[in-house]
Coordinates of C-alpha atoms in Angstrom, one line a residue:
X1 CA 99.9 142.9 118.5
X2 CA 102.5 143.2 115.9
X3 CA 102.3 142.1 112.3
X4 CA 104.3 140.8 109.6
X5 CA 102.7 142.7 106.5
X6 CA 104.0 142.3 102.9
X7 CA 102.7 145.8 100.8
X8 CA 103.0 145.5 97.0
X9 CA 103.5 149.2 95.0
X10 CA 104.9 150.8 98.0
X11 CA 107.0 153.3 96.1
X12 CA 104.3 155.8 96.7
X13 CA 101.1 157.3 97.2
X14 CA 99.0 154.8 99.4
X15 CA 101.0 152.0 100.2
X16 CA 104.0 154.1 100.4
X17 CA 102.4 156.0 103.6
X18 CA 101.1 152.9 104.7
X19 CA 103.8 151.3 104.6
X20 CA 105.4 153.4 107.0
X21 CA 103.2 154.4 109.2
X22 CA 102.8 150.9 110.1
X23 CA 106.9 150.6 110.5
X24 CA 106.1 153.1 112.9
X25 CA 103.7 151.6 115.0
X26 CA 105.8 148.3 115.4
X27 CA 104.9 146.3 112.6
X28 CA 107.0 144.3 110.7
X29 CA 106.8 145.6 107.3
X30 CA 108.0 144.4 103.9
X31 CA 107.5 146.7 101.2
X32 CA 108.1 146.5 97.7
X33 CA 109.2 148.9 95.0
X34 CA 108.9 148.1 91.0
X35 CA 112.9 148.8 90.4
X36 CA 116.0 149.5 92.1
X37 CA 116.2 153.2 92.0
X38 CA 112.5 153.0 93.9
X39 CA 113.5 150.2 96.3
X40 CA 116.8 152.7 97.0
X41 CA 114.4 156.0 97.1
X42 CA 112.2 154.0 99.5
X43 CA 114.5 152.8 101.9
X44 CA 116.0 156.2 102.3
X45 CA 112.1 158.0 102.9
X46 CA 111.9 154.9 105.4
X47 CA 115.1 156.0 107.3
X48 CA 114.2 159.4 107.1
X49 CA 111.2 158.8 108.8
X50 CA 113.1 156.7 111.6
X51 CA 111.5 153.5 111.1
X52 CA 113.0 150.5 109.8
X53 CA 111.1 149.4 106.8
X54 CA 112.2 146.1 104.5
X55 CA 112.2 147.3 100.9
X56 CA 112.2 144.6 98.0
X57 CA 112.3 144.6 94.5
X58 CA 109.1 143.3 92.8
X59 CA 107.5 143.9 89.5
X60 CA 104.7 142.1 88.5
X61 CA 105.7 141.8 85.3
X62 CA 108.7 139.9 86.4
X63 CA 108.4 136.1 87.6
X64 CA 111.7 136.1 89.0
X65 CA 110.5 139.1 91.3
X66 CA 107.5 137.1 92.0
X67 CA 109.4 133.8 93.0
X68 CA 111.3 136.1 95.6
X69 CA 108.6 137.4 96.7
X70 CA 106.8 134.8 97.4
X71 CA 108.9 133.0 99.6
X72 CA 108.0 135.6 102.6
X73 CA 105.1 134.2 104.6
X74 CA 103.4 137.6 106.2
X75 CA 100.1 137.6 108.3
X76 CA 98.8 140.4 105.9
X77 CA 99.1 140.5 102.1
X78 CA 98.3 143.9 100.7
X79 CA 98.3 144.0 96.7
X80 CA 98.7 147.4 96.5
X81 CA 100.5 147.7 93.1
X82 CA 98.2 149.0 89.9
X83 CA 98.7 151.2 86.7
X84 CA 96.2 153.4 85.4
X85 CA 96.3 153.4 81.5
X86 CA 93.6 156.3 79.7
X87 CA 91.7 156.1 77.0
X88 CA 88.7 154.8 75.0
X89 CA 88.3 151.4 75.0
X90 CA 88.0 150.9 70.9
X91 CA 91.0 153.2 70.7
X92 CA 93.9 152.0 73.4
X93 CA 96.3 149.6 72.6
X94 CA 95.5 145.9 73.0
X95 CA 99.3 145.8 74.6
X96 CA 98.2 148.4 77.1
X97 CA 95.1 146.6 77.9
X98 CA 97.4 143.3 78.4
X99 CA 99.6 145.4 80.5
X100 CA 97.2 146.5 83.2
X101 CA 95.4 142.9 83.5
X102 CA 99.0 141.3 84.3
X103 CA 100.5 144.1 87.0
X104 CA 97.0 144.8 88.4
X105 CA 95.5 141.5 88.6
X106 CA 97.4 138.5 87.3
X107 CA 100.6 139.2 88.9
X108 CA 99.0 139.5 91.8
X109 CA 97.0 136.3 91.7
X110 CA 100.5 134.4 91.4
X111 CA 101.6 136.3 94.4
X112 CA 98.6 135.5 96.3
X113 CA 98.8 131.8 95.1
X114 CA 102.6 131.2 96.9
X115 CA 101.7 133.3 99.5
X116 CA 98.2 132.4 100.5
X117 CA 98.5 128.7 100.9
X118 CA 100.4 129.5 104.4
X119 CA 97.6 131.1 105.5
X120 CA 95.6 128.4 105.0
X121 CA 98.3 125.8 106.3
X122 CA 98.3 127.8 109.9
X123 CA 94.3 129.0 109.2
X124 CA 95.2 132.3 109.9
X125 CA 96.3 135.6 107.6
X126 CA 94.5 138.0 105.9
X127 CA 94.8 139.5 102.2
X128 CA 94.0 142.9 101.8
X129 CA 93.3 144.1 97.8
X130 CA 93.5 147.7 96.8
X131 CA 90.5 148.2 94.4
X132 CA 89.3 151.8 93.5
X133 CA 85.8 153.4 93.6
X134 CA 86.6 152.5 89.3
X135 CA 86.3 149.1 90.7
X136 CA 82.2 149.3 91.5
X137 CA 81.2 152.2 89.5
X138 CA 83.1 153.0 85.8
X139 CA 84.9 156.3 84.7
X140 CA 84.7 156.8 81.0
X141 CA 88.3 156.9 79.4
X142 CA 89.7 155.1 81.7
X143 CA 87.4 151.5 81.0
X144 CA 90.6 149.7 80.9
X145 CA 91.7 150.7 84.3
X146 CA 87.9 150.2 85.8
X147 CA 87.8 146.7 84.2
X148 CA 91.0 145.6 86.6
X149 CA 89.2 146.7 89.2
X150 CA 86.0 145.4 88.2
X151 CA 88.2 142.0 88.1
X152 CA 89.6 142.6 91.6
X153 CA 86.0 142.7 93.4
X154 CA 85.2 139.6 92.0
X155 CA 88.3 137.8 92.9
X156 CA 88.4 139.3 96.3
X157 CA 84.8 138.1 96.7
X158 CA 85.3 135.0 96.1
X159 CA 88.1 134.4 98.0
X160 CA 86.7 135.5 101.0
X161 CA 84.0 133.0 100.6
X162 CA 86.8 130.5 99.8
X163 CA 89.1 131.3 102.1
X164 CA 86.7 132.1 105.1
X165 CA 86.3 128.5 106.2
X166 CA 90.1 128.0 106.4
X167 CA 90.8 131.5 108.8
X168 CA 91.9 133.7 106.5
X169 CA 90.3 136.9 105.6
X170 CA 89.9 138.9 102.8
X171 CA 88.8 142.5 102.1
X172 CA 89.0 145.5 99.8
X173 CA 90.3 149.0 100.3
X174 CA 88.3 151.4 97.6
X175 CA 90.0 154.8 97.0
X176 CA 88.4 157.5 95.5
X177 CA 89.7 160.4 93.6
X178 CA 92.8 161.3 96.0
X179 CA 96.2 163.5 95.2
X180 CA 98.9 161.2 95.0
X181 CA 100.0 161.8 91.6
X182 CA 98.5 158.4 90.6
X183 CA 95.3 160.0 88.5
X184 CA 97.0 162.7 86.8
X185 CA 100.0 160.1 85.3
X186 CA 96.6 157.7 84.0
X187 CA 94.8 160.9 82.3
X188 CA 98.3 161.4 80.8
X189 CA 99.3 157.6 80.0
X190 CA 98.2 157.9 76.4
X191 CA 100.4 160.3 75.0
X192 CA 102.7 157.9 73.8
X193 CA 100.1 156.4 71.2
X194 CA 97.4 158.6 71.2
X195 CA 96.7 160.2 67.4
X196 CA 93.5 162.7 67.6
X197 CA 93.2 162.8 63.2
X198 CA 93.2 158.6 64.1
X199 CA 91.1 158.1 67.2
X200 CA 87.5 157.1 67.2
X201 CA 86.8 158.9 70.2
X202 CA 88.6 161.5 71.2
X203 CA 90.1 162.0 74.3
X204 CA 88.7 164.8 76.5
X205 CA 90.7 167.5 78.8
X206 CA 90.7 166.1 82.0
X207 CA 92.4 168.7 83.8
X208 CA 88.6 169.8 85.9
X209 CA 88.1 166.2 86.8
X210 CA 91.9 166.6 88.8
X211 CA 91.7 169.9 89.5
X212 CA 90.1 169.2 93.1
X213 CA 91.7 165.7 94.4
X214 CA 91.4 164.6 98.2
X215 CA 94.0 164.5 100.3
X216 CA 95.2 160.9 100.4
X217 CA 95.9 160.9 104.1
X218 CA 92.4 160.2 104.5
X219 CA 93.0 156.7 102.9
X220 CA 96.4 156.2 104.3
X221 CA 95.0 156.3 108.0
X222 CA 92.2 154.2 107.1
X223 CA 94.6 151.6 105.4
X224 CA 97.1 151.7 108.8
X225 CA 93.5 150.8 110.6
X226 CA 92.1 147.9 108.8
X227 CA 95.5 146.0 107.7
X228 CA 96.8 144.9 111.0
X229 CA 93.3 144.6 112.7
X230 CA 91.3 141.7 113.7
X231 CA 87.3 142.5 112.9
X232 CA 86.5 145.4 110.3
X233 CA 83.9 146.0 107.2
X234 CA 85.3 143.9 104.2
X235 CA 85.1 147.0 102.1
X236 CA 86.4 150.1 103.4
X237 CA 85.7 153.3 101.1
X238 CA 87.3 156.5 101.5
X239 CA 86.7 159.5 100.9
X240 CA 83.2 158.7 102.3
X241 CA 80.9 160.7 100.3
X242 CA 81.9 158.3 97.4
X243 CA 80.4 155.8 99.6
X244 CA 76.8 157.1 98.1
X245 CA 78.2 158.1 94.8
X246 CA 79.0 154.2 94.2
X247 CA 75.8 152.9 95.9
X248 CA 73.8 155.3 93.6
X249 CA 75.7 154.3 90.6
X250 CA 75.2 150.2 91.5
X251 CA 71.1 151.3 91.6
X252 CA 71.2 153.4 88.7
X253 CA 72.6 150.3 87.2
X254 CA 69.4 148.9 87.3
X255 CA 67.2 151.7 85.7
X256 CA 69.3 153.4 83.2
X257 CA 68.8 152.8 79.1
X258 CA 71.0 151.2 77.0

């Protein structure tokens, strides 16, 4: 059955194939795109692609954007949008910290605060949250960025067991390390500030630790899967050997020394 879905940071990578692979398979799709020249860029991919795709404006940073925005009522809410900012955490900028709590979590709490009560009004929808394999276990340098995610499992966890009672469903999509461009802007994000004669901790080369990214198809199709359906895992981690890497980390959590 057809869908309305609203996709947040569908500019690229992830929910930018989402996005329109679901177009293609006769859902109703709005997508959104930080600023004009994206929201142009994706609307032509989308006609290139031959599917018809809504494309709206919406940074998270912007609560006029977030007003328009929430006025649509989908079935499916994915809050896709994130920024990746590297670094140590005694070293990056408080402003960057700031930054990546507001796009990655807050401003999508006040989407999901216009949007959600629908859902519950007609006790049915779902919200989908994009988290990250950063969002069980925790990559050194980019703390910042884990901590978002860290902050999205727990608010995605407890609205499921909020929403739940009042039809509405909640779950998690967990991408690993994956080639979309999205991990190798982060490991670059500090160049703007970063002073190695200043910093406390130096920044390593990360260049090994991206050499060898999967291909992000993997998550797209598994995205395309669990959006529009009606009974699926509430966590859905791809590619799936990170599956044991994060359940090894959560028990090694429980072991290791200070």
């Amino acid at each position: 059955m057809s869908k309305k879905i609203l996709i947040t940071g569908a500019s690229s990578g992830f929910g930018r194939g989402a996005a329109i692979e679901l177009a293609r398979r006769g859902h109703e799709v709005v997508a959104t795109a930080e600023a004009w020249p994206l929201v142009r860029s994706l609307r032509a991919d989308a006609a290139a692609a031959g599917v018809e795709l809504e494309v709206i404006k919406l940074n998270l940073l912007d609560e006029t954007d977030i007003e328009h925005a929430g006025t649509l009522d989908p079935d499916v809410l994915v809050l896709n949008a994130g920024v990746m900012e590297s670094g140590s955490v005694v070293d990056i900028p408080l402003q960057r910290v700031r930054e990546s709590f507001e796009i990655n979590v807050f401003g999508h709490i006040a989407l999901a605060q216009k949007i959600v009560p629908k859902m519950v009004a007609r006790r049915s929808g779902k919200v989908v949250w994009t988290s990250s394999m950063g969002g069980i276990l925790v990559i050194p340098f980019v703390g910042v960025y884990c901590a978002t995610k860290h902050a999205v499992e727990g608010i995605a966890g407890s609205m499921r067991a909020e929403l739940a009672p009042h039809g509405v469903k909640v779950a998690t999509v967990n991408p690993g390390v994956f080639g979309t461009g999205f991990n190798d802007t982060g490991a670059e994000s500090h160049v703007q500030w970063y002073d190695p004669e200043k910093a406390v901790v130096p920044i390593p080369d990360f260049s090994d630790s991206l050499a060898d990214q999967y291909d992000p198809q993997e998550m797209i199709d598994a995205m395309v899967e669990i959006i529009p359906a009606e009974d699926h895992l509430y966590r859905t981690m791809r590619p799936l050997a990170t599956i044991d890497t994060a359940k090894h980390w959560q028990e090694s959590e429980w072991t290791q020394n200070a």
